[in-house]
Coordinates of C-alpha atoms and ligand atoms in Angstrom, one line a residue:
M1 CA 174.9 89.1 33.1
I2 CA 177.5 88.3 35.7
L3 CA 180.5 86.6 34.1
Y4 CA 182.0 83.8 36.1
R5 CA 185.8 83.7 35.6
L6 CA 187.7 80.6 36.4
N7 CA 191.2 81.8 36.9
T8 CA 194.2 79.5 36.4
I9 CA 194.3 78.5 40.0
G10 CA 190.8 77.2 39.8
H11 CA 189.0 79.7 42.0
I12 CA 185.8 81.2 40.7
V13 CA 185.9 85.0 40.9
K14 CA 182.9 87.1 40.0
G15 CA 182.9 89.5 37.1
N16 CA 184.6 92.7 38.3
S17 CA 188.0 91.7 36.8
S18 CA 186.8 92.6 33.3
S19 CA 188.3 96.1 33.6
V20 CA 191.7 94.6 34.4
I21 CA 191.5 92.3 31.5
M22 CA 190.2 94.9 29.0
N23 CA 193.0 97.3 30.1
Q24 CA 195.5 94.5 29.4
L25 CA 193.9 93.8 26.1
R26 CA 193.9 97.5 25.2
K27 CA 197.7 97.5 25.9
L28 CA 197.8 94.6 23.4
S29 CA 195.3 96.1 21.0
H30 CA 198.0 96.3 18.3
L31 CA 198.2 92.6 18.7
H32 CA 195.1 92.1 16.5
L33 CA 195.4 88.4 16.7
I34 CA 194.7 88.1 20.5
K35 CA 191.4 86.3 20.8
Q36 CA 188.8 85.8 23.5
R37 CA 186.8 83.1 21.7
A38 CA 187.4 79.6 20.4
Y39 CA 187.2 78.7 16.7
V40 CA 184.6 76.2 15.7
D41 CA 183.1 75.6 12.2
G42 CA 184.5 78.9 10.9
K43 CA 183.0 81.0 13.7
W44 CA 184.4 82.5 16.9
V45 CA 182.4 81.0 19.8
G46 CA 182.2 80.9 23.6
A47 CA 181.7 78.0 25.8
S48 CA 178.2 76.6 26.0
T49 CA 178.3 77.2 29.7
E50 CA 179.7 80.8 29.2
K51 CA 182.6 79.8 31.5
V52 CA 186.0 81.3 30.9
F53 CA 189.5 80.9 32.2
Q54 CA 192.3 83.4 32.3
V55 CA 195.6 83.2 30.4
S56 CA 198.5 85.0 32.1
N57 CA 202.0 86.2 31.3
P58 CA 204.4 83.9 33.3
A59 CA 207.0 86.7 33.5
N60 CA 204.9 88.9 35.6
G61 CA 201.5 87.3 36.2
E62 CA 199.6 89.9 34.2
I63 CA 196.3 88.6 32.8
L64 CA 196.5 88.6 29.0
S65 CA 193.0 87.3 28.1
E66 CA 190.0 85.3 29.1
I67 CA 189.0 82.5 26.8
P68 CA 186.3 79.8 26.8
D69 CA 186.5 77.0 29.3
M70 CA 184.8 74.4 27.1
N71 CA 183.2 71.0 27.7
E72 CA 182.2 67.8 25.9
K73 CA 179.1 69.6 24.4
D74 CA 181.4 72.1 22.8
V75 CA 183.8 69.4 21.5
E76 CA 180.8 67.5 20.1
A77 CA 179.9 70.6 18.0
A78 CA 183.5 70.9 16.8
T79 CA 183.6 67.1 15.9
K80 CA 180.4 67.4 13.9
A81 CA 181.8 70.4 12.1
A82 CA 185.0 68.6 11.3
L83 CA 183.0 65.5 10.1
T84 CA 180.9 67.6 7.8
A85 CA 183.9 69.4 6.4
F86 CA 185.9 66.2 5.9
K87 CA 183.6 65.0 3.0
K88 CA 184.7 68.0 0.9
W89 CA 188.2 68.7 2.2
S90 CA 189.3 65.1 1.6
N91 CA 188.0 65.2 -2.0
I92 CA 189.2 68.6 -3.3
R93 CA 192.2 68.4 -5.6
P94 CA 195.5 68.1 -3.7
Y95 CA 196.7 71.2 -5.7
D96 CA 193.8 73.2 -4.2
R97 CA 194.6 71.9 -0.7
S98 CA 198.2 72.9 -1.3
K99 CA 197.3 76.4 -2.5
L100 CA 195.2 77.1 0.6
M101 CA 198.0 75.9 2.8
R102 CA 200.4 78.1 0.9
N103 CA 198.0 81.1 1.5
W104 CA 198.1 80.3 5.2
F105 CA 201.9 80.0 5.2
D106 CA 202.1 83.4 3.5
L107 CA 199.9 85.0 6.2
M108 CA 201.8 83.3 9.0
V109 CA 205.1 84.7 7.6
K110 CA 203.5 88.2 7.2
N111 CA 202.3 88.1 10.9
Q112 CA 205.6 86.6 12.2
E113 CA 206.3 89.5 14.6
T114 CA 202.8 89.5 16.2
L115 CA 202.8 85.7 16.5
A116 CA 206.2 85.9 18.2
Q117 CA 205.0 88.5 20.6
I118 CA 202.0 86.3 21.6
I119 CA 204.3 83.3 22.1
T120 CA 206.5 85.4 24.4
L121 CA 203.6 86.9 26.2
E122 CA 201.9 83.7 27.1
G123 CA 204.8 81.3 27.2
G124 CA 207.6 83.5 28.5
K125 CA 210.4 82.5 26.1
P126 CA 212.8 85.3 24.9
Y127 CA 211.4 87.1 21.8
A128 CA 214.3 86.0 19.6
E129 CA 213.4 82.4 20.4
S130 CA 209.8 83.1 19.7
V131 CA 210.7 84.4 16.2
A132 CA 212.8 81.3 15.7
E133 CA 209.9 79.1 16.7
V134 CA 207.6 80.9 14.2
N135 CA 210.1 80.4 11.4
Y136 CA 210.6 76.7 12.4
G137 CA 206.8 76.1 12.8
N138 CA 206.1 77.8 9.5
S139 CA 208.6 75.6 7.7
Y140 CA 206.2 72.7 8.4
I141 CA 203.4 74.4 6.6
E142 CA 205.6 75.2 3.7
F143 CA 207.0 71.6 3.6
Y144 CA 203.6 69.9 3.8
A145 CA 201.9 72.4 1.3
E146 CA 204.4 70.8 -1.2
E147 CA 203.9 67.2 0.1
A148 CA 200.2 67.6 -0.4
K149 CA 200.8 67.4 -4.1
R150 CA 202.9 64.2 -3.9
I151 CA 200.7 61.8 -2.0
N152 CA 200.6 59.1 -4.7
G153 CA 199.6 55.5 -4.8
E154 CA 201.3 52.4 -6.3
I155 CA 200.8 49.9 -9.0
I156 CA 202.3 46.6 -8.0
S157 CA 203.4 44.2 -10.7
G158 CA 202.0 40.8 -9.5
T159 CA 202.8 37.3 -10.4
Q160 CA 199.3 36.5 -11.6
P161 CA 198.7 37.6 -15.3
T162 CA 194.9 38.0 -14.9
K163 CA 195.2 40.4 -11.9
Q164 CA 196.5 44.0 -11.5
Y165 CA 197.3 45.3 -8.0
F166 CA 196.8 49.0 -7.0
V167 CA 197.4 50.8 -3.7
T168 CA 195.9 54.2 -2.8
S169 CA 196.7 56.4 0.1
N170 CA 193.6 57.9 1.8
P171 CA 193.1 60.4 4.7
I172 CA 192.0 58.6 7.9
G173 CA 189.3 61.3 8.7
V174 CA 188.7 63.6 11.6
V175 CA 191.7 63.9 13.9
G176 CA 192.3 65.4 17.4
L177 CA 195.5 67.3 17.8
I178 CA 196.5 68.0 21.4
T179 CA 199.6 70.0 22.1
S180 CA 202.0 71.1 24.8
F181 CA 202.7 74.5 26.2
N182 CA 206.4 74.9 25.3
F183 CA 206.3 75.4 21.5
P184 CA 202.7 76.6 21.1
L185 CA 203.0 77.3 17.4
A186 CA 205.4 74.7 16.1
M187 CA 203.9 71.7 18.0
I188 CA 200.6 72.6 16.2
T189 CA 201.9 73.2 12.7
R190 CA 204.0 70.0 12.9
K191 CA 200.8 68.0 13.2
L192 CA 198.2 70.2 11.6
S193 CA 200.2 70.8 8.3
A194 CA 200.6 67.0 7.8
A195 CA 197.0 66.3 8.6
L196 CA 195.7 69.0 6.2
A197 CA 198.0 67.9 3.5
A198 CA 196.7 64.3 3.9
G199 CA 193.1 65.5 3.6
C200 CA 192.1 65.2 7.3
T201 CA 190.0 67.7 9.2
C202 CA 191.2 68.7 12.7
I203 CA 190.1 69.6 16.2
I204 CA 193.0 71.3 18.0
K205 CA 193.2 71.4 21.8
P206 CA 196.2 73.6 22.7
S207 CA 197.8 73.7 26.1
T208 CA 195.7 75.4 28.8
D209 CA 198.8 77.5 29.6
T210 CA 199.4 78.8 26.0
P211 CA 196.2 78.8 23.9
L212 CA 196.4 82.2 22.5
T213 CA 198.9 81.3 19.8
A214 CA 196.6 78.5 18.5
L215 CA 193.7 81.0 18.3
A216 CA 195.9 83.5 16.4
M217 CA 196.9 80.7 13.9
A218 CA 193.2 79.8 13.4
E219 CA 192.4 83.4 12.5
L220 CA 195.1 83.4 9.9
A221 CA 193.9 80.0 8.6
H222 CA 190.4 81.6 8.3
Q223 CA 191.8 84.6 6.4
A224 CA 193.7 82.2 4.1
G225 CA 190.4 80.7 3.0
I226 CA 190.7 77.3 4.6
P227 CA 187.0 76.2 4.7
K228 CA 184.9 76.2 7.8
G229 CA 185.1 73.0 9.9
V230 CA 188.5 72.0 8.5
V231 CA 190.4 73.6 11.4
N232 CA 188.7 73.9 14.8
V233 CA 190.3 75.1 18.1
I234 CA 188.8 74.0 21.4
T235 CA 190.1 75.6 24.6
G236 CA 189.8 74.4 28.2
S237 CA 191.1 75.0 31.7
H238 CA 193.2 72.5 33.6
G239 CA 190.0 71.2 35.2
S240 CA 188.3 70.6 31.8
N241 CA 191.2 68.9 29.9
A242 CA 190.4 65.3 30.9
S243 CA 186.8 65.5 29.7
I244 CA 187.6 67.4 26.5
V245 CA 190.4 65.1 25.5
G246 CA 188.5 62.1 26.8
Y247 CA 185.6 62.9 24.4
L248 CA 188.0 63.0 21.4
C249 CA 189.6 59.7 22.4
S250 CA 186.3 57.9 22.8
N251 CA 184.2 59.3 20.0
P252 CA 184.5 56.8 17.1
D253 CA 184.0 59.7 14.6
V254 CA 187.5 60.9 15.6
K255 CA 189.8 58.5 13.7
G256 CA 193.1 59.5 15.2
I257 CA 194.7 61.4 18.0
S258 CA 198.1 63.1 17.7
F259 CA 199.3 64.1 21.2
T260 CA 202.4 66.1 22.3
G261 CA 203.0 66.2 26.0
S262 CA 204.1 64.3 29.0
V263 CA 204.5 60.6 29.3
E264 CA 201.9 60.5 32.0
V265 CA 199.1 62.1 29.9
G266 CA 200.3 60.2 26.8
K267 CA 199.6 56.9 28.6
I268 CA 196.1 58.1 29.6
I269 CA 195.4 59.0 26.0
N270 CA 196.8 55.7 24.7
E271 CA 194.5 53.8 27.0
R272 CA 191.5 55.9 26.1
C273 CA 192.1 55.3 22.4
A274 CA 192.6 51.5 22.7
P275 CA 188.8 50.5 22.8
N276 CA 188.3 52.0 19.4
I277 CA 191.7 50.8 18.0
K278 CA 192.2 54.5 17.2
R279 CA 195.3 55.6 15.4
V280 CA 197.6 57.4 17.9
C281 CA 200.8 59.4 17.5
L282 CA 202.4 60.1 20.8
E283 CA 205.3 62.7 21.1
L284 CA 206.2 62.4 24.8
G285 CA 208.9 63.2 27.3
G286 CA 212.7 62.9 26.9
N287 CA 215.7 62.3 29.0
A288 CA 218.5 63.1 26.5
P289 CA 222.1 62.1 27.3
F290 CA 224.7 64.7 26.2
I291 CA 228.0 62.8 26.0
V292 CA 231.2 64.7 25.6
Y293 CA 234.2 62.4 24.8
N294 CA 237.9 63.3 25.3
S295 CA 238.3 63.9 21.5
A296 CA 235.5 66.5 21.4
N297 CA 235.9 70.1 20.3
V298 CA 235.2 71.5 23.8
A299 CA 234.2 75.0 22.6
N300 CA 231.6 73.5 20.3
A301 CA 230.4 71.2 23.0
V302 CA 229.9 74.1 25.4
Q303 CA 228.1 76.3 22.9
S304 CA 225.9 73.4 21.9
A305 CA 225.2 72.7 25.6
I306 CA 224.1 76.3 26.1
S307 CA 221.9 76.5 23.0
S308 CA 220.2 73.1 23.4
K309 CA 219.8 73.3 27.2
F310 CA 218.5 76.8 27.8
R311 CA 216.1 77.0 24.8
C312 CA 212.7 77.8 26.4
S313 CA 214.4 77.9 29.8
G314 CA 215.2 74.2 29.5
Q315 CA 211.5 73.4 28.8
A316 CA 212.2 71.4 25.6
C317 CA 211.6 67.7 25.0
V318 CA 214.9 67.3 23.3
A319 CA 216.9 69.3 25.8
P320 CA 219.9 67.5 27.2
N321 CA 218.9 66.0 30.5
R322 CA 222.1 64.3 31.7
F323 CA 225.5 65.6 30.7
L324 CA 228.1 62.7 30.6
V325 CA 231.6 64.2 30.4
Q326 CA 234.7 62.0 30.0
D327 CA 237.5 62.4 32.6
G328 CA 240.2 63.7 30.2
I329 CA 238.3 67.0 29.3
Y330 CA 236.0 67.2 32.4
D331 CA 237.7 70.2 34.1
C332 CA 238.1 72.1 30.8
F333 CA 234.5 71.5 29.9
I334 CA 233.2 72.6 33.3
E335 CA 235.4 75.8 33.3
N336 CA 234.3 76.9 29.9
L337 CA 230.6 76.0 30.6
L338 CA 230.5 78.2 33.8
V339 CA 232.0 81.1 31.9
E340 CA 229.2 80.9 29.3
I341 CA 226.4 80.4 31.8
G342 CA 227.6 83.4 33.7
K343 CA 226.8 85.5 30.6
L344 CA 223.1 84.4 30.5
K345 CA 220.6 87.2 31.5
M346 CA 217.4 86.1 33.1
G347 CA 214.2 88.1 32.9
D348 CA 211.1 89.0 30.9
G349 CA 211.4 87.6 27.4
S350 CA 210.2 90.8 25.8
H351 CA 213.5 92.4 26.7
K352 CA 215.9 91.8 23.8
D353 CA 219.0 90.9 25.9
V354 CA 217.2 88.3 28.0
K355 CA 218.3 84.7 27.3
V356 CA 216.5 82.8 30.0
G357 CA 212.8 83.5 30.7
P358 CA 210.4 82.2 33.4
L359 CA 209.1 78.6 33.7
I360 CA 205.5 78.2 32.7
N361 CA 203.9 77.7 36.1
V362 CA 204.4 77.2 39.8
A363 CA 204.3 73.4 39.5
Q364 CA 207.2 73.5 37.1
V365 CA 209.3 75.7 39.4
E366 CA 208.5 73.5 42.4
K367 CA 209.5 70.4 40.4
I368 CA 212.9 71.9 39.6
R369 CA 213.4 73.0 43.2
H370 CA 212.7 69.5 44.5
L371 CA 215.0 67.8 42.0
V372 CA 217.9 70.1 42.9
E373 CA 217.3 69.9 46.7
D374 CA 217.0 66.1 46.5
A375 CA 220.3 65.8 44.6
V376 CA 222.1 68.1 47.0
S377 CA 220.8 66.2 50.0
K378 CA 222.3 63.0 48.4
G379 CA 225.7 64.5 47.7
A380 CA 225.5 66.5 44.5
N381 CA 227.4 69.8 44.2
V382 CA 225.9 73.1 42.9
L383 CA 228.6 75.0 41.0
I384 CA 226.2 77.9 39.9
G385 CA 222.6 78.8 40.5
G386 CA 220.6 76.1 42.3
R387 CA 217.8 78.4 43.5
K388 CA 214.6 80.3 42.6
A389 CA 215.0 83.9 41.6
P390 CA 212.1 85.7 43.4
L391 CA 213.6 89.1 42.8
V392 CA 213.2 88.5 39.0
G393 CA 209.7 86.9 39.3
D394 CA 207.8 84.1 41.0
L395 CA 208.4 81.7 38.1
F396 CA 212.1 82.2 37.6
Y397 CA 214.8 79.6 38.4
E398 CA 218.5 80.5 38.1
P399 CA 220.5 78.8 35.3
T400 CA 222.2 76.0 37.3
V401 CA 225.1 73.5 37.0
I402 CA 225.0 70.6 39.4
T403 CA 227.7 67.9 39.5
D404 CA 228.4 64.5 41.1
I405 CA 225.0 63.1 40.1
R406 CA 224.3 59.6 41.2
E407 CA 221.6 56.9 40.4
T408 CA 219.9 57.4 43.8
M409 CA 219.0 61.0 42.9
H410 CA 215.6 61.8 41.2
I411 CA 217.4 64.1 38.8
Y412 CA 219.3 61.1 37.4
R413 CA 216.2 59.5 36.0
E414 CA 213.5 62.2 35.7
E415 CA 212.9 64.7 32.9
I416 CA 214.2 68.0 34.4
F417 CA 212.4 70.4 32.0
G418 CA 214.1 73.4 33.4
P419 CA 217.4 75.4 33.3
V420 CA 219.5 72.9 35.2
I421 CA 222.6 71.1 33.8
S422 CA 223.3 67.9 35.7
I423 CA 226.7 66.4 35.1
L424 CA 228.3 63.0 35.6
K425 CA 232.0 62.2 34.9
F426 CA 232.8 58.9 33.2
R427 CA 236.0 57.0 32.2
T428 CA 235.2 54.6 29.4
E429 CA 232.9 54.6 26.3
E430 CA 231.2 51.5 27.7
E431 CA 230.4 53.3 30.9
S432 CA 228.9 56.3 29.0
L433 CA 226.6 54.0 27.0
L434 CA 225.5 52.1 30.1
V435 CA 224.5 55.4 31.9
A436 CA 223.0 57.0 28.7
N437 CA 220.6 54.1 28.1
Q438 CA 219.7 53.7 31.8
T439 CA 216.2 55.3 31.3
D440 CA 212.8 54.2 30.0
L441 CA 212.8 57.3 27.8
G442 CA 214.4 57.4 24.3
L443 CA 213.7 60.6 22.4
A444 CA 217.0 62.3 21.6
G445 CA 220.7 61.9 22.5
Y446 CA 223.8 63.9 21.7
I447 CA 227.5 62.8 21.0
F448 CA 230.5 65.2 21.0
S449 CA 233.5 63.4 19.6
G450 CA 236.3 63.8 17.0
D451 CA 236.5 60.1 16.4
I452 CA 234.3 59.0 13.5
N453 CA 234.4 55.4 14.5
Q454 CA 233.3 56.3 18.0
I455 CA 230.5 58.5 16.5
F456 CA 229.1 55.6 14.5
R457 CA 229.6 53.1 17.3
V458 CA 227.8 55.2 19.9
S459 CA 225.1 56.4 17.5
K460 CA 224.2 52.8 16.8
E461 CA 224.1 51.9 20.5
L462 CA 222.2 54.9 21.9
E463 CA 218.5 53.8 22.6
V464 CA 216.9 57.0 21.2
G465 CA 214.9 58.1 18.1
M466 CA 217.2 61.0 17.2
V467 CA 220.9 61.6 17.6
G468 CA 222.8 64.9 17.4
V469 CA 226.5 64.5 16.5
N470 CA 228.6 67.5 17.4
E471 CA 225.3 69.5 17.2
G472 CA 222.8 70.5 19.8
I473 CA 219.9 71.8 17.7
I474 CA 218.7 68.9 15.5
S475 CA 215.0 69.6 14.6
A476 CA 213.8 70.4 11.1
A477 CA 210.6 70.0 9.1
E478 CA 212.2 67.4 6.7
I479 CA 213.2 64.9 9.4
P480 CA 211.2 62.2 11.2
F481 CA 210.9 63.6 14.7
G482 CA 210.1 61.2 17.5
G483 CA 211.3 58.7 20.0
I484 CA 211.3 55.1 21.2
K485 CA 210.6 53.3 24.5
S486 CA 208.3 55.6 26.6
S487 CA 209.1 58.7 24.6
G488 CA 206.2 57.8 22.2
I489 CA 204.8 56.2 19.1
G490 CA 205.1 57.5 15.5
R491 CA 207.0 60.3 13.8
E492 CA 206.3 64.0 12.9
G493 CA 207.9 65.8 10.0
G494 CA 209.2 64.6 6.7
H495 CA 207.3 62.2 4.5
H496 CA 207.1 60.0 7.6
G497 CA 204.8 62.5 9.3
L498 CA 202.2 62.2 6.6
R499 CA 201.8 58.5 7.2
E500 CA 200.3 59.2 10.6
F501 CA 197.2 60.7 8.8
L502 CA 196.9 58.2 5.9
D503 CA 195.6 54.7 5.4
Y504 CA 196.5 52.4 2.5
K505 CA 193.8 50.8 0.4
Y506 CA 194.7 47.8 -1.8
I507 CA 192.6 47.2 -4.9
C508 CA 192.9 44.0 -6.8
V509 CA 191.5 44.1 -10.4
G510 CA 191.0 40.5 -11.7
N511 CA 189.7 38.6 -14.6
L512 CA 192.0 40.5 -17.0
N513 CA 193.3 38.9 -20.2
Ligands
NAD601 N1 208.2 64.6 22.0 C1 207.8 65.8 21.6 O1 207.8 66.2 20.4 C2 207.5 66.8 22.7 C3 207.4 68.2 22.3 C4 207.0 69.1 23.3 C5 206.8 68.7 24.6 N2 206.9 67.3 24.9 C6 206.7 66.9 26.3 O2 205.6 67.5 26.9 C7 205.8 67.8 28.3 C8 205.6 69.2 28.6 O3 204.4 69.7 28.0 P1 203.1 69.9 28.9 O4 203.4 70.3 30.3 O5 202.2 70.8 28.1 O6 202.5 68.4 28.9 P2 201.1 67.9 29.5 O7 201.1 66.5 29.3 O8 200.9 68.4 30.9 O9 200.0 68.6 28.6 C9 200.0 68.3 27.2 C10 198.5 68.6 26.7 O10 197.6 67.8 27.3 C11 196.6 68.5 28.1 N3 196.4 67.8 29.3 C12 197.0 68.0 30.5 N4 196.5 67.1 31.4 C13 195.6 66.3 30.7 C14 194.7 65.3 31.1 N5 194.7 64.8 32.3 N6 193.9 64.7 30.2 C15 193.9 65.2 28.9 N7 194.7 66.3 28.5 C16 195.5 66.8 29.4 C17 197.3 69.9 28.2 O11 196.3 70.9 28.4 C18 198.1 70.0 27.0 O12 197.2 70.5 25.9 C19 207.2 67.3 28.5 O13 207.3 66.0 29.0 C20 207.9 67.4 27.2 O14 209.0 66.5 27.1 C21 207.3 66.4 24.0
LIG602 O1 209.9 70.4 23.1 C1 210.0 69.7 22.1 C2 210.1 70.3 20.7 O2 209.8 69.3 19.8 C3 211.4 70.9 20.5 S1 211.9 71.3 18.9 O3 211.6 72.7 18.7 O4 211.0 70.5 18.0 O5 213.3 70.9 18.8

């Protein structure tokens, strides 16, 4: 049988690359969680067409694996499996759901190193960041394994003596979970854990660029005893995503879609779900302002800038996108920032001293290049970086600081999603708020100030879903993560995240005496 392999740039190459791939897999053989099949109805399966696509390491282009390039027929099979499983999963005792989720959590913790290696291999982020992501992602499983036991109803005391009012919370049914490339474990557990706790069954469509982590997680869910059909993972190439996700959006048996990704694709999904009035939760792009006032602790502001900006090489939805620095501490902030950026080492994330890895693909690198070149052509100044790093690898862009940003520049309004700090100087608080809110996105925002009155004033006025005050890393399993405006609909994490997968049912018992 000649295997047709659709590689990531869409060309069909005939089957003699299997030796390359098997050699690569042999090198990874200790990574027992690297899969070459998708996971449907408790079984490891290929695509009905036998098509595959390749997953590569963005640090060096090495092929890591070939996995199924699936289509609507494959998604239909997964949907049927999830529908069958829902009847039982939604009716087992919450304590039993909780126990199975706890089993999965324990296996995810036990396999932390292998999971982190897979994240670094397919996503490129430094290994230490991958370990942090595994811990962060696992905290959602732990949190919702507990929440599963506390999904209670209500008894409402009414004004009518012959009636008694009850409210129950019930799982919405089969849900589609579609996730982005940048946090391939945490973006899944943030949705999947809440959905499982609520009693829903799931069809996961991970990013085409980083699917291996999802498949590894499915293996551990299988080992944990989570029943067949409860968790399903469908994989697809860039050319297959629209049909796979379109099927999930339009099939009335799928009662909700939880999507993490770009605003552009989020809008497509929202439109596709509208005809069925399907529940949607959209976690979309950001354009976070990072405002440093004259009263700020500059050392803390600089360290926070580095930690929040260069996480995943700047490819984080909550990464600061526009740095607004007040005139009184501008020079001090810039001077200290350049010193710290000069310490950052770029390279393959599997090397322990690397702090900045590659971007995920050529499109991302070219987007960054265009944003910087456009800004420079309109008067911006590059203080450090500002160029690709071909000597390190095709997908590397140097950590960059660019100043004198103006409204006419694309970098002023667009989500950068790369290792580029763009800085504007401002004079007054009013000016900072005007610039900060001058975007149709509203996910996160950051304030660095020593004035408590200013902190509360600005926090109130910032048009975002989440505010970091004197802190650059704000995500946690207990909090309602999400944004406003075009950054999305709904929340993930905390008890708020459960509500995305639950419906209320009101029961009125009358004729009582
Ligand atoms: N708000 C959040 O919680 C959050 C978290 C992470 C990333 N993001 C955002 O995600 C974006 C980066 O992630 P990305 O590049 O993976 O996003 P993306 O929108 O390109 O892809 C997201 C998912 O949709 C799939 N997809 C791509 N094109 C599709 C199409 N036409 N139809 C159906 N599905 C399609 C992808 O395979 C992936 O699984 C950034 O904008 C970032 O801000 C937001
Ligand atoms: O990219 C977006 C993620 O949600 C970032 S975080 O790890 O949740 O902060």
